[in-house]
Short mmCIF file of C-alpha atoms (C1' of nucleotides) in Angstrom, two decimals:
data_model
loop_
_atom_site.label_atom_id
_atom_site.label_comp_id
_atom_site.label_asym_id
_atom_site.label_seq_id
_atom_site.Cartn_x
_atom_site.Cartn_y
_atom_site.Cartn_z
CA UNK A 1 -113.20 188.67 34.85
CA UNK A 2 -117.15 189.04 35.16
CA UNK A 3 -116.67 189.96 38.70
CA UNK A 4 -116.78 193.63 40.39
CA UNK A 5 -114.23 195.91 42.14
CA UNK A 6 -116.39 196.03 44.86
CA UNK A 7 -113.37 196.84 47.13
CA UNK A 8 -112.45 199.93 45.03
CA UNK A 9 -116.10 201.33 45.89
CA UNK A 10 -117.74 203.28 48.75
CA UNK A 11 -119.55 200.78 51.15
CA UNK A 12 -122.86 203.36 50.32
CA UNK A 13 -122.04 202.57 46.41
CA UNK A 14 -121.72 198.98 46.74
CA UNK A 15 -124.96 198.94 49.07
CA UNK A 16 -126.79 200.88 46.14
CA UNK A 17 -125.64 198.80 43.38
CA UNK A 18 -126.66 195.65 45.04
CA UNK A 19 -130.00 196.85 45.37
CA UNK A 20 -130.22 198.16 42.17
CA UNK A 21 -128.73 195.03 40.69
CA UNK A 22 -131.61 192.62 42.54
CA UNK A 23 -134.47 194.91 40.89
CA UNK A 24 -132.31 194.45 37.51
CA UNK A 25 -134.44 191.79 35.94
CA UNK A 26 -137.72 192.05 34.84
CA UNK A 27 -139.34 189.08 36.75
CA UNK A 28 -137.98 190.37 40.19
CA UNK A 29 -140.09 194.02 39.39
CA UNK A 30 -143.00 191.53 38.33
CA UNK A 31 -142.33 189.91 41.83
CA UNK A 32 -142.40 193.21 43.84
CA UNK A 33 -145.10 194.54 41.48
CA UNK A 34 -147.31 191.87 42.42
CA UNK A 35 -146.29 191.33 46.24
CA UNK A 36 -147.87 195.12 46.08
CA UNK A 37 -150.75 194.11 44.15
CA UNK A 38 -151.88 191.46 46.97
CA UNK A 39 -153.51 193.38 50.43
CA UNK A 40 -150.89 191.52 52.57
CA UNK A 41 -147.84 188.85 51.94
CA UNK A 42 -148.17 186.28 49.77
CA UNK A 43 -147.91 182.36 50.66
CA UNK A 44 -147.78 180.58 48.04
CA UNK A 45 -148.98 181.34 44.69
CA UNK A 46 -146.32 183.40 42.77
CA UNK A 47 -145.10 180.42 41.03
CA UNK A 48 -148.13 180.63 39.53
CA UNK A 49 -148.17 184.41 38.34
CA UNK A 50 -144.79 184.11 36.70
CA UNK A 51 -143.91 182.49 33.40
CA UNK A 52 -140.60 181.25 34.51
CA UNK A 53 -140.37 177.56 36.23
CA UNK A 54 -140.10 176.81 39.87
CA UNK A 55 -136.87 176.56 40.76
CA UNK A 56 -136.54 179.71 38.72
CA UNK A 57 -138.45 181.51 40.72
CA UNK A 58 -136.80 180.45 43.61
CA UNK A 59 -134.23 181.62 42.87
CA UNK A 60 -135.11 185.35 42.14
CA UNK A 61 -136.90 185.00 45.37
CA UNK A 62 -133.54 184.13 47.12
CA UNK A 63 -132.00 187.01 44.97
CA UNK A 64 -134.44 189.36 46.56
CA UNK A 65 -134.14 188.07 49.86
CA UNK A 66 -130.39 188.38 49.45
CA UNK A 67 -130.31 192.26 48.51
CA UNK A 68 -133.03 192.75 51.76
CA UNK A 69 -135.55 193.83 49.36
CA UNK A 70 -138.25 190.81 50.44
CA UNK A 71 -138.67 189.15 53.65
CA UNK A 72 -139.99 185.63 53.98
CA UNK A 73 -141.19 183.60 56.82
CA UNK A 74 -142.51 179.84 57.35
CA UNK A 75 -146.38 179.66 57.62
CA UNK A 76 -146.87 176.34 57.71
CA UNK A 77 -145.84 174.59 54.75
CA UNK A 78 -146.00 177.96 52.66
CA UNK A 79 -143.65 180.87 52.97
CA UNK A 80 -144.77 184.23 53.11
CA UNK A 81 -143.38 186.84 51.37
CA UNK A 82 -143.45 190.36 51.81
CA UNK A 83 -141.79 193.89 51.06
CA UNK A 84 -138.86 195.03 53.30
CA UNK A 85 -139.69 198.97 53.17
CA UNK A 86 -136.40 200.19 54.67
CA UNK A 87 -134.25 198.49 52.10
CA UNK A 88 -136.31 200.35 49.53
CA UNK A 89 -136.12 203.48 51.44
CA UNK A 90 -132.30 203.41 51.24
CA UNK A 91 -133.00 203.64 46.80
CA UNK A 92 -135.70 206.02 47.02
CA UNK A 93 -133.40 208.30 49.45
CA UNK A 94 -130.99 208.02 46.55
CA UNK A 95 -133.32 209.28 43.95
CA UNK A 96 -134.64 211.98 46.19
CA UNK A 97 -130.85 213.44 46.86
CA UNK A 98 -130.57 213.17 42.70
CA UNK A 99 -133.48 214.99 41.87
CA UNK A 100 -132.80 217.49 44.88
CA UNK A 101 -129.45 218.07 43.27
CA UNK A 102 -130.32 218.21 39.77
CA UNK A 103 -133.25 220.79 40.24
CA UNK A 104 -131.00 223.04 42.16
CA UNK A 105 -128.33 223.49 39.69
CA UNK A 106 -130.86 223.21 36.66
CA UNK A 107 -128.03 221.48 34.94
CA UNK A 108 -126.62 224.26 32.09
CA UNK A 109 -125.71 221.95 29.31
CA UNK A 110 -126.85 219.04 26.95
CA UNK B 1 -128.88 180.54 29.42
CA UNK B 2 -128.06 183.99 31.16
CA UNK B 3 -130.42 185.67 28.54
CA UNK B 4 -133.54 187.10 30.68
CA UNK B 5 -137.13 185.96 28.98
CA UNK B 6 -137.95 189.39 28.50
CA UNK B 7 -140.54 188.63 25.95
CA UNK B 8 -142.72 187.10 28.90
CA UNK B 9 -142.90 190.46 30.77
CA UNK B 10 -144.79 193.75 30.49
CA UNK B 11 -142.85 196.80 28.45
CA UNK B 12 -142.63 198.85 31.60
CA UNK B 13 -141.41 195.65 34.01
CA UNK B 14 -138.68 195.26 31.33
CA UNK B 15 -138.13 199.20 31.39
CA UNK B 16 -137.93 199.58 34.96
CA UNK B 17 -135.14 196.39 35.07
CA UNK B 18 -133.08 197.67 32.54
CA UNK B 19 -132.58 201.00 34.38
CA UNK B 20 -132.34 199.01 37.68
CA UNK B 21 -129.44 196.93 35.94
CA UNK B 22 -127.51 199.73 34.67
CA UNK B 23 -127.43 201.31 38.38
CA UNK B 24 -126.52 197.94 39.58
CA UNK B 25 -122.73 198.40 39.16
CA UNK B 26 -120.46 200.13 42.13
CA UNK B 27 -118.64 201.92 39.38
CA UNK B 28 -121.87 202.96 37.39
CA UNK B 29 -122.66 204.27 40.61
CA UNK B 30 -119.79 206.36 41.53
CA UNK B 31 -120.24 207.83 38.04
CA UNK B 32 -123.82 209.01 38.81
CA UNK B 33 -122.33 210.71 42.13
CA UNK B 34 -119.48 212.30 40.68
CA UNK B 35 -121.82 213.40 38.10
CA UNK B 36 -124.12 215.03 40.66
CA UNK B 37 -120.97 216.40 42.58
CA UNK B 38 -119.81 218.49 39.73
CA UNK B 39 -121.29 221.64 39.20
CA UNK B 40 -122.52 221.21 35.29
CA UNK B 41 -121.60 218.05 33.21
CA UNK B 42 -118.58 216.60 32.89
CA UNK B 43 -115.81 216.29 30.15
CA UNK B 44 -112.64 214.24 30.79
CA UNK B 45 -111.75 213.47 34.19
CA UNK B 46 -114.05 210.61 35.15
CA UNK B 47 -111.35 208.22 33.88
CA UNK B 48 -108.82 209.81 36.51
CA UNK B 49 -111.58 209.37 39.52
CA UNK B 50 -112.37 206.21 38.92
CA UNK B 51 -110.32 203.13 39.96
CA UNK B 52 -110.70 201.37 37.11
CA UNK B 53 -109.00 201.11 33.35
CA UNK B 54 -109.87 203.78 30.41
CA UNK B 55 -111.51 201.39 28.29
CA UNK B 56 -113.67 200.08 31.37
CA UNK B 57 -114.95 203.32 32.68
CA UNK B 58 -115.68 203.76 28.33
CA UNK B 59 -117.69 200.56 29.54
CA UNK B 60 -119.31 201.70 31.93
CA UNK B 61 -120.62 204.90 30.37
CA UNK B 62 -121.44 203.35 27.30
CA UNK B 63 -124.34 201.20 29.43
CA UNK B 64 -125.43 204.25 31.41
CA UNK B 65 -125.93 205.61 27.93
CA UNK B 66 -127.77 202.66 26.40
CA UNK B 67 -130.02 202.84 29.90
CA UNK B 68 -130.85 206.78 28.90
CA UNK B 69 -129.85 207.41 32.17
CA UNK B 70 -126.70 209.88 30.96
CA UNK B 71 -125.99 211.94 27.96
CA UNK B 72 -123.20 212.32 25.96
CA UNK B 73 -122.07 215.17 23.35
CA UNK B 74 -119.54 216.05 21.96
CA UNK B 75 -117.22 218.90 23.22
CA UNK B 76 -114.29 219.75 21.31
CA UNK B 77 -112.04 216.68 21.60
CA UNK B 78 -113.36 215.44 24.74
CA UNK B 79 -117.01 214.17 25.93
CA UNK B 80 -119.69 215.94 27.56
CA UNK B 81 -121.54 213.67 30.07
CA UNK B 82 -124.53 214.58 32.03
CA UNK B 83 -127.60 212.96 33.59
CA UNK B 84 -131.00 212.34 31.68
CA UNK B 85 -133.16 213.52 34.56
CA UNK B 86 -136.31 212.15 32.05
CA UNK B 87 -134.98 208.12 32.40
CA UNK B 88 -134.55 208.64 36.42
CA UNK B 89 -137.77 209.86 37.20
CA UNK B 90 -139.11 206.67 35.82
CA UNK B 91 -137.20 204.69 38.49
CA UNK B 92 -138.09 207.63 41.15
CA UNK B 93 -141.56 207.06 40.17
CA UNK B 94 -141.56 203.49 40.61
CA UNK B 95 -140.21 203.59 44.10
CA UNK B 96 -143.25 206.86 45.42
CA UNK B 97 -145.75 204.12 43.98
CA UNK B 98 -144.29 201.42 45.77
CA UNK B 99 -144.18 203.61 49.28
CA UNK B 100 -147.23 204.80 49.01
CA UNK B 101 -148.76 201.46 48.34
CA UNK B 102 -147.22 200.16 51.21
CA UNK B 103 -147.67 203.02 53.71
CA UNK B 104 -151.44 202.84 52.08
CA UNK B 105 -151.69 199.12 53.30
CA UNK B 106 -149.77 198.72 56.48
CA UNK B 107 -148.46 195.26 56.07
CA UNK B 108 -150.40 193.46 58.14
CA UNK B 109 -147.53 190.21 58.64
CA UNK B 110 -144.02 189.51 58.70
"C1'" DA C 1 -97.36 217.56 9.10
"C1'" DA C 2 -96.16 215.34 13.45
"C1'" DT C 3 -97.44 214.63 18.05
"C1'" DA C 4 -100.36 214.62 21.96
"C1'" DT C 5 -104.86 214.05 24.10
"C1'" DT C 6 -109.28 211.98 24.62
"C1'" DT C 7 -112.51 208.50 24.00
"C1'" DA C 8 -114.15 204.24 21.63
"C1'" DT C 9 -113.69 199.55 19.95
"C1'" DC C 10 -111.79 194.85 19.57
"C1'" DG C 11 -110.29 190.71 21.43
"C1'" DT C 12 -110.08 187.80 25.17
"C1'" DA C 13 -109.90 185.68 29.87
"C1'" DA C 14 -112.31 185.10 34.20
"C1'" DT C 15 -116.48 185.02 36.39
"C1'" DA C 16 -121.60 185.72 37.00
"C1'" DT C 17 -126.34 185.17 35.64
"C1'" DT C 18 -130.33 182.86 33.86
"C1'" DG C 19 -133.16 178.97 33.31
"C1'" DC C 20 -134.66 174.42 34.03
"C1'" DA C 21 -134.83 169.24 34.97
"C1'" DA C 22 -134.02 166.36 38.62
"C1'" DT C 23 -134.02 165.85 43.23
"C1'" DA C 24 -134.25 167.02 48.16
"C1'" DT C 25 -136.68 168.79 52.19
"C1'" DA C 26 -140.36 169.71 55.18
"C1'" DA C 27 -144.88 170.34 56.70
"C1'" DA C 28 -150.02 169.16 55.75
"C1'" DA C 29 -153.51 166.08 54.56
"C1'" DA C 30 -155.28 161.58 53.81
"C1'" DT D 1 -147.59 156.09 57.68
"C1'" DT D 2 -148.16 157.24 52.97
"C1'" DT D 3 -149.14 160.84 49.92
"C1'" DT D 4 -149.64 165.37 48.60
"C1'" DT D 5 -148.25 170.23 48.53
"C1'" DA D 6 -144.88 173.97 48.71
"C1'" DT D 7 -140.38 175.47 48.43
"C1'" DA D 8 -135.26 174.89 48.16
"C1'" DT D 9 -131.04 172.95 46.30
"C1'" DT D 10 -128.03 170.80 42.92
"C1'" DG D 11 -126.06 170.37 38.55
"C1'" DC D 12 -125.51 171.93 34.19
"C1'" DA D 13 -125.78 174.41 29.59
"C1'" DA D 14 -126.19 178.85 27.36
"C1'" DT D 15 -125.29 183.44 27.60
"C1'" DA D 16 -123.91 187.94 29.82
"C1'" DT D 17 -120.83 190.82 32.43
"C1'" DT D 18 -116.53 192.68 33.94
"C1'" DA D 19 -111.97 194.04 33.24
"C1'" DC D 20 -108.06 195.30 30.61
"C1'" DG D 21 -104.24 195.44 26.96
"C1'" DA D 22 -103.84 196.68 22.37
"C1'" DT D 23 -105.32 199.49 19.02
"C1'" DA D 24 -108.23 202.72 16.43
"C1'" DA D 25 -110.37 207.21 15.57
"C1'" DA D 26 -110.83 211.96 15.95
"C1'" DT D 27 -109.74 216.45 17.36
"C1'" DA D 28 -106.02 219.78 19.51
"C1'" DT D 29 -101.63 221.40 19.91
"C1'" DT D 30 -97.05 222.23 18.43
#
DNA sequence: AATATTTATCGTAATATTGCAATATAAAAA
DNA sequence: TTTTTATATTGCAATATTACGATAAATATT
């Protein structure tokens, strides 16, 4: 096997897990940790930042891309990457409805 | 490979992707919700909700409970589950700092 | 004690992920 | 036009993940 039931799953769960999955690996947070960490986009020099190779990188870029998390467009013959906010939005609503629900019924056991 | 150089990257990067991965499953999903939907924790039936064998819902739960994102304890002959509020505020934390960086900044491209 | 119930573990097959060298592509600079 | 610079793609080896049948372990019930 190695690959998910995906069609046993809400199309919400899948959505959520495929985000969560492209932030599963510490050099894609490193990525979106330093595309925050930079005033605007960035063309060009996270190759650079990362201790992986470059096709490696590329790769987790494409991963990111993939999942909606990053967008990237051609400036001449860089690419500029930056944050998609609503695809983050869509985790951070997630969180907010857990910790909405978990405060409410101040959970009464473990 | 398919091992991730974690050794390269900072405690918290490797932190935040571990909880990321464990969230990044449809299934390991569905178990958080049905967790939430529940009044208190659970202790049985998540095998019978989920569309997927005993021993891979087991799975499953054993890698939520390596993430510290659920808790286990034993009740009687059957398992208590419940969510470790404490490991998901890390992630919710990570995601205010990320929106607040970026309403902060107003990407200014793509 | 014998049986049922609940969950975990083992073993294994199918597939996915990670990482990089080599190479391709495409625009910029010389 | 040739060369450089920046990024993507291909191919491949090592390892991880997913799923489940078979089986184990541990408590409950009869």
């Amino acid at each position: 096997m190695g690959a998910s039931k995906t069609d046993h799953f809400t199309e919400k769960q899948n959505q959520l897990a495929a985000i969560a999955k492209a932030l599963g690996h510490p050099a894609r947070v490193a990525i979106i940790e330093y595309l925050l960490s930079v005033d605007s986009c960035i063309c060009g020099d996270i190759v650079n930042v990362l201790p992986l190779a470059q096709p490696t990188v590329s790769q987790h870029l494409k991963e990111l891309k993939n999942a909606g998390i990053i967008k990237g467009s051609i400036e001449g013959n860089a690419i500029c990457y930056c944050i998609n906010e609503e695809t983050l939005s869509i985790l951070q609503a997630f969180f907010s409805h857990i910790n909405n629900h978990l405060q409410i019924k101040k959970s009464n056991c473990c």
